[in-house]
Coordinates of C-alpha atoms and ligand atoms in Angstrom, one line a residue:
M540 CA 14.2 37.9 -20.6
I541 CA 17.4 36.7 -22.2
K542 CA 20.5 38.4 -20.8
D543 CA 22.9 40.0 -23.2
F544 CA 25.7 37.8 -24.6
E545 CA 28.3 37.9 -27.2
Y546 CA 27.5 35.7 -30.3
L547 CA 30.4 33.8 -31.9
S548 CA 30.1 31.7 -35.0
P549 CA 33.2 29.6 -35.7
K550 CA 33.6 28.4 -39.3
T551 CA 35.5 25.2 -38.5
L552 CA 35.6 22.6 -35.7
Q553 CA 39.2 23.7 -34.8
E554 CA 38.1 27.3 -34.5
A555 CA 35.2 26.3 -32.3
L556 CA 37.5 24.3 -30.0
V557 CA 39.8 27.2 -29.6
L558 CA 36.9 29.5 -28.6
L559 CA 35.6 26.9 -26.2
D560 CA 39.0 26.7 -24.6
Q561 CA 39.3 30.5 -24.5
Y562 CA 35.9 31.1 -22.8
R563 CA 36.0 27.9 -20.7
D564 CA 33.8 29.1 -17.8
V565 CA 31.5 31.5 -19.4
Y566 CA 30.3 30.0 -22.7
K567 CA 27.5 27.9 -23.9
V568 CA 27.4 26.0 -27.1
I569 CA 24.3 26.3 -29.2
A570 CA 23.4 23.9 -32.0
G571 CA 19.7 24.0 -33.0
G572 CA 18.7 26.0 -29.9
Q573 CA 15.5 24.0 -29.4
S574 CA 16.3 23.2 -25.8
L575 CA 18.9 25.8 -24.9
L576 CA 16.9 28.9 -25.9
I577 CA 14.1 27.8 -23.6
L578 CA 16.5 27.7 -20.6
M579 CA 18.0 31.1 -21.6
R580 CA 14.5 32.6 -21.9
Q581 CA 13.6 31.3 -18.5
G582 CA 16.9 32.9 -17.1
L583 CA 18.1 29.4 -16.0
V584 CA 21.2 29.7 -18.2
A585 CA 22.9 33.0 -18.9
P586 CA 26.2 32.6 -20.8
E587 CA 28.5 35.5 -21.6
Y588 CA 29.4 33.9 -24.9
L589 CA 27.2 31.9 -27.1
I590 CA 29.2 29.7 -29.5
D591 CA 27.1 28.7 -32.5
I592 CA 28.2 25.4 -34.0
K593 CA 25.2 24.8 -36.2
G594 CA 27.2 25.9 -39.3
L595 CA 29.9 23.3 -38.9
S596 CA 29.0 21.1 -41.8
E597 CA 31.8 18.6 -40.9
L598 CA 29.6 17.4 -38.0
N599 CA 26.5 17.0 -40.1
Y600 CA 26.4 13.5 -41.8
I601 CA 25.1 9.9 -41.6
Q602 CA 27.4 7.1 -42.7
S603 CA 26.5 3.4 -42.8
D604 CA 29.0 0.6 -43.1
A605 CA 28.4 -3.1 -42.8
Q606 CA 31.5 -3.6 -40.5
E607 CA 31.3 -0.5 -38.4
G608 CA 27.6 0.2 -38.3
L609 CA 26.1 3.7 -38.3
K610 CA 28.0 6.9 -37.6
I611 CA 25.9 10.1 -37.1
G612 CA 27.5 13.5 -36.9
A613 CA 26.4 15.4 -33.8
L614 CA 24.8 18.2 -35.9
T615 CA 22.6 15.9 -37.9
T616 CA 19.0 17.0 -37.4
H617 CA 16.2 14.7 -36.1
R618 CA 14.4 15.1 -39.4
A619 CA 17.4 14.0 -41.4
I620 CA 17.6 10.8 -39.3
E621 CA 13.9 10.2 -39.6
K622 CA 14.0 10.5 -43.4
S623 CA 17.4 8.7 -44.0
P624 CA 17.3 5.5 -46.1
M625 CA 20.2 4.3 -44.0
M626 CA 17.8 3.7 -41.1
K627 CA 17.3 0.0 -41.9
N628 CA 18.9 -3.4 -41.0
G629 CA 18.2 -3.0 -37.3
F630 CA 18.3 0.8 -37.2
S631 CA 14.7 1.4 -38.2
V632 CA 13.9 2.0 -34.6
L633 CA 15.9 5.3 -34.8
A634 CA 13.7 6.6 -37.6
E635 CA 10.5 5.5 -35.7
M636 CA 11.7 7.2 -32.5
E637 CA 12.6 10.4 -34.4
H638 CA 9.2 10.4 -36.1
R639 CA 7.5 10.8 -32.7
L640 CA 10.0 13.4 -31.3
A641 CA 8.4 16.9 -31.1
S642 CA 6.9 18.6 -34.2
I643 CA 8.3 18.6 -37.7
Q644 CA 9.5 22.2 -37.2
T645 CA 11.5 21.2 -34.1
R646 CA 12.9 18.1 -35.8
N647 CA 13.9 20.2 -38.8
W648 CA 16.2 22.4 -36.6
G649 CA 17.1 20.3 -33.5
T650 CA 20.1 18.0 -33.6
L651 CA 20.7 14.5 -32.2
G652 CA 23.9 15.7 -30.6
G653 CA 22.1 18.6 -28.9
N654 CA 19.4 16.3 -27.6
V655 CA 22.0 14.0 -26.1
C656 CA 24.0 16.8 -24.6
H657 CA 21.0 18.4 -23.1
G658 CA 20.7 15.5 -20.7
E659 CA 16.9 15.6 -20.5
P660 CA 15.7 12.4 -18.7
A661 CA 12.5 12.3 -20.7
G662 CA 14.2 12.7 -24.1
D663 CA 13.5 10.0 -26.7
P664 CA 16.9 9.3 -28.3
V665 CA 18.9 8.3 -25.3
P666 CA 17.0 5.1 -24.3
V667 CA 17.1 4.0 -27.9
L668 CA 20.8 4.7 -28.2
I669 CA 21.5 2.8 -25.0
A670 CA 19.5 -0.2 -26.3
L671 CA 21.5 -0.1 -29.5
K672 CA 24.8 0.0 -27.5
A673 CA 25.8 3.3 -29.0
S674 CA 28.9 5.2 -28.1
L675 CA 29.8 8.8 -28.3
C676 CA 32.9 10.6 -29.6
T677 CA 33.9 13.9 -28.1
V678 CA 36.8 16.2 -28.8
S679 CA 38.5 19.1 -27.2
L680 CA 41.9 20.7 -27.6
K681 CA 43.2 18.0 -25.2
G682 CA 42.2 15.3 -27.7
Q683 CA 39.4 12.8 -28.3
R684 CA 37.4 10.6 -26.0
N685 CA 35.0 7.8 -26.6
M686 CA 32.4 6.6 -24.1
A687 CA 29.4 4.4 -24.0
M688 CA 26.0 6.2 -24.3
E689 CA 25.1 4.4 -21.1
D690 CA 27.8 6.3 -19.1
F691 CA 27.2 9.7 -20.6
C692 CA 24.2 11.0 -18.7
L693 CA 25.1 11.5 -15.0
D694 CA 22.1 13.3 -13.5
Y695 CA 19.2 15.6 -14.4
F696 CA 20.5 17.7 -17.3
E697 CA 24.1 16.8 -16.4
T698 CA 26.4 14.9 -18.7
A699 CA 30.0 13.7 -18.7
L700 CA 31.0 16.5 -21.2
E701 CA 33.9 18.5 -19.8
P702 CA 34.5 22.2 -20.3
G703 CA 36.0 22.8 -23.7
E704 CA 34.6 19.6 -25.1
L705 CA 32.2 19.0 -28.0
L706 CA 30.2 16.0 -28.9
T707 CA 31.2 15.1 -32.5
E708 CA 29.8 11.7 -33.4
I709 CA 27.3 9.1 -32.3
Q710 CA 28.4 5.6 -33.2
I711 CA 26.0 2.6 -33.4
P712 CA 27.6 -0.8 -33.9
P713 CA 26.0 -3.3 -36.4
A714 CA 23.3 -5.4 -34.6
P715 CA 24.2 -9.1 -34.2
P716 CA 22.1 -11.5 -36.2
H717 CA 18.6 -12.1 -34.9
T718 CA 18.5 -8.9 -33.0
G719 CA 15.3 -6.8 -32.8
T720 CA 14.9 -3.4 -31.1
A721 CA 11.8 -1.4 -30.5
Y722 CA 10.8 1.8 -28.7
T723 CA 7.7 3.6 -27.6
K724 CA 6.7 6.4 -25.4
F725 CA 3.5 7.2 -23.6
N726 CA 2.6 10.9 -23.8
V727 CA -0.6 12.7 -23.3
I728 CA -0.2 15.2 -26.1
E729 CA 1.1 14.0 -29.4
S730 CA 4.7 15.0 -30.2
D731 CA 5.2 16.0 -26.5
M732 CA 8.0 14.6 -24.2
A733 CA 7.6 11.1 -22.8
T734 CA 5.7 10.5 -19.6
V735 CA 7.6 7.2 -19.8
G736 CA 9.7 5.9 -22.6
V737 CA 10.7 2.3 -23.1
A738 CA 13.3 0.8 -25.5
V739 CA 13.9 -3.0 -25.6
S740 CA 16.4 -5.0 -27.7
V741 CA 16.7 -8.7 -27.8
T742 CA 19.2 -11.0 -29.5
L743 CA 18.1 -14.6 -30.1
D744 CA 20.4 -17.6 -30.5
S745 CA 20.4 -18.7 -34.2
G746 CA 20.2 -22.4 -33.0
D747 CA 17.8 -22.8 -30.1
G748 CA 16.1 -19.4 -30.4
L749 CA 16.8 -18.7 -26.7
C750 CA 17.4 -15.1 -25.7
R751 CA 21.2 -14.5 -25.8
D752 CA 21.2 -10.8 -24.9
S753 CA 18.7 -8.2 -24.0
R754 CA 18.5 -4.5 -23.1
I755 CA 15.6 -2.9 -21.4
V756 CA 16.0 0.9 -21.1
L757 CA 13.6 3.2 -19.4
G758 CA 13.3 7.0 -20.0
A759 CA 11.6 9.6 -17.8
C760 CA 11.8 7.3 -14.8
G761 CA 14.6 8.9 -12.9
P762 CA 17.4 11.4 -13.3
T763 CA 18.7 9.7 -16.5
A764 CA 17.5 7.0 -18.9
K765 CA 18.5 3.7 -17.2
R766 CA 18.7 0.0 -18.0
A767 CA 16.5 -2.3 -15.9
K768 CA 19.2 -4.9 -15.4
Q769 CA 17.2 -7.3 -13.2
A770 CA 14.4 -7.3 -15.8
E771 CA 17.0 -8.0 -18.6
E772 CA 18.2 -11.0 -16.6
I773 CA 14.7 -12.5 -16.6
L774 CA 14.9 -12.8 -20.3
R775 CA 18.5 -14.0 -20.7
G776 CA 19.0 -17.7 -21.6
K777 CA 15.2 -18.4 -21.9
Q778 CA 12.6 -18.8 -24.5
I779 CA 10.9 -15.5 -24.6
T780 CA 7.1 -15.8 -24.1
E781 CA 4.4 -13.3 -23.5
N782 CA 4.4 -14.4 -19.9
L783 CA 8.1 -14.0 -19.5
L784 CA 7.8 -10.4 -20.9
K785 CA 5.1 -9.7 -18.4
Q786 CA 7.4 -10.8 -15.6
A787 CA 10.2 -8.6 -17.0
G788 CA 7.8 -5.7 -17.1
Q789 CA 6.8 -6.3 -13.5
T790 CA 10.4 -6.5 -12.3
A791 CA 11.3 -3.4 -14.3
S792 CA 8.5 -1.4 -12.7
Q793 CA 9.9 -2.3 -9.2
E794 CA 13.5 -1.6 -10.3
V795 CA 13.0 2.0 -11.4
E796 CA 12.6 5.0 -9.1
P797 CA 10.3 7.4 -10.9
I798 CA 9.1 10.5 -9.2
S799 CA 5.7 12.1 -9.2
D800 CA 5.7 15.2 -11.4
I801 CA 3.4 17.3 -13.6
S802 CA 3.1 14.5 -16.2
A803 CA 2.1 11.6 -13.8
S804 CA 2.3 10.1 -10.4
E805 CA 5.0 7.6 -9.4
E806 CA 2.4 4.8 -9.3
Y807 CA 1.1 5.6 -12.7
K808 CA 4.6 5.6 -14.2
R809 CA 5.4 2.2 -12.6
E810 CA 2.2 0.9 -14.2
L811 CA 3.2 2.3 -17.5
V812 CA 6.6 0.6 -17.3
K813 CA 5.0 -2.7 -16.5
I814 CA 2.7 -2.6 -19.5
L815 CA 5.1 -1.0 -22.0
V816 CA 8.1 -3.3 -21.3
A817 CA 5.8 -6.3 -22.1
R818 CA 4.4 -4.6 -25.2
V819 CA 7.7 -3.2 -26.6
G820 CA 9.3 -6.5 -25.8
Q821 CA 6.9 -8.3 -28.0
E822 CA 7.7 -6.0 -30.9
A823 CA 11.4 -6.4 -30.4
L824 CA 11.0 -10.2 -30.3
A825 CA 9.0 -10.2 -33.5
R826 CA 11.7 -8.2 -35.2
A827 CA 14.5 -10.4 -33.8
R828 CA 12.7 -13.5 -35.3
Q829 CA 12.7 -11.8 -38.7
A830 CA 16.2 -10.4 -38.6
Ligands
FAD1247 C1 8.2 22.2 -28.6 C2 9.3 21.2 -28.3 C3 9.0 19.8 -28.2 C4 10.0 18.9 -27.9 N1 9.7 17.6 -27.8 C5 10.6 16.7 -27.6 C6 10.3 15.3 -27.6 O1 9.2 14.9 -27.7 N2 11.3 14.4 -27.4 C7 12.6 14.8 -27.2 O2 13.5 14.0 -27.0 N3 13.0 16.1 -27.2 C8 12.0 17.0 -27.5 N4 12.3 18.4 -27.5 C9 13.7 18.7 -27.3 C10 14.5 19.0 -28.5 O3 13.9 18.6 -29.7 C11 15.9 18.5 -28.4 O4 16.4 18.5 -27.2 C12 16.7 19.4 -29.3 O5 16.6 18.9 -30.6 C13 18.2 19.6 -28.9 O6 18.9 19.8 -30.0 P1 19.4 21.3 -30.4 O7 20.3 21.1 -31.5 O8 18.3 22.2 -30.5 O9 20.3 21.6 -29.1 P2 20.5 23.0 -28.3 O10 19.2 23.5 -27.7 O11 21.2 24.0 -29.2 O12 21.5 22.5 -27.2 C14 21.1 21.7 -26.1 C15 22.3 21.5 -25.2 O13 23.3 20.7 -25.8 C16 24.5 21.4 -25.9 N5 25.1 21.0 -27.1 C17 24.4 21.0 -28.3 N6 25.2 20.4 -29.3 C18 26.4 20.1 -28.7 C19 27.6 19.4 -29.1 N7 27.7 19.0 -30.3 N8 28.6 19.2 -28.2 C20 28.4 19.7 -26.9 N9 27.3 20.3 -26.4 C21 26.3 20.5 -27.3 C22 24.1 22.9 -25.7 O14 25.2 23.6 -25.1 C23 22.9 22.8 -24.8 O15 23.4 22.6 -23.4 C24 11.4 19.3 -27.8 C25 11.7 20.7 -27.9 C26 10.7 21.6 -28.2 C27 11.0 23.0 -28.4

């Protein structure tokens, strides 16, 4: 049962920040409520004040710029991203990822910012955002901060957000030429959370076609989505082949530390990583060649 709380609905970002500062130790922010309400119903979270930011239209936008890339307001819904015509030129992976996240009903209400701040290790957006080298803007009455998506998630459901702080924007830089990014997740029930999620990005040299940069990011394989850096090294500076991607998958499967849980055993997750890294890597490579 949900414990009683006081509901507050600020009309502006400034008003919200003042409330966050005022109720510093006893509030919880709610955006779409798709994750938070489950925790509240289970009695795992029981705030005295619920500060509803969903109505702050100033945090609901998608902007695209050739120089600066993509900027997505924290309150933009999954569905808006999935359907946005701006998800092209290297960003189509975001729309594809959103298409497989939950059901349409959940995507219509849940926000990208809420998903990121929830810190769920099996969430879909974070691996993709790390692969795309995204950064996050936060704000509090103390000022603004900017940090890499990669550094934001600290542990199971724990992020670098400080009390009094709101996530305002997700920034994704333009992809360098000849870059391709792809994502997939393995899940038993369609639109369910990932048993394992894999995002791969590769950047090829425009001259010799060798791999100049790569990111291999694994979701649901530990407390936070994480890069498989040894596997990335296998690709760097080489001609990417099917065999090389299989080697990268093998290395990634040894690098991660998944735990056995209700969705799969540790061994099964390692096997999934091995196969999916090679498979998603092929897709990223094909995209990089066309980009
Ligand atoms: C049936 C179902 C299936 C799902 N399947 C998937 C799935 O397949 N893949 C997946 O990735 N997710 C899935 N989810 C999770 C869900 O879609 C997202 O986590 C959700 O969209 C979170 O966004 P929200 O706006 O609802 O956040 P809320 O639930 O409102 O908030 C989540 C957390 O973030 C904090 N928060 C929210 N916004 C901000 C902000 N701007 N600044 C600071 N803190 C903030 C809240 O305080 C809370 O701690 C599923 C959820 C449901 C109910």
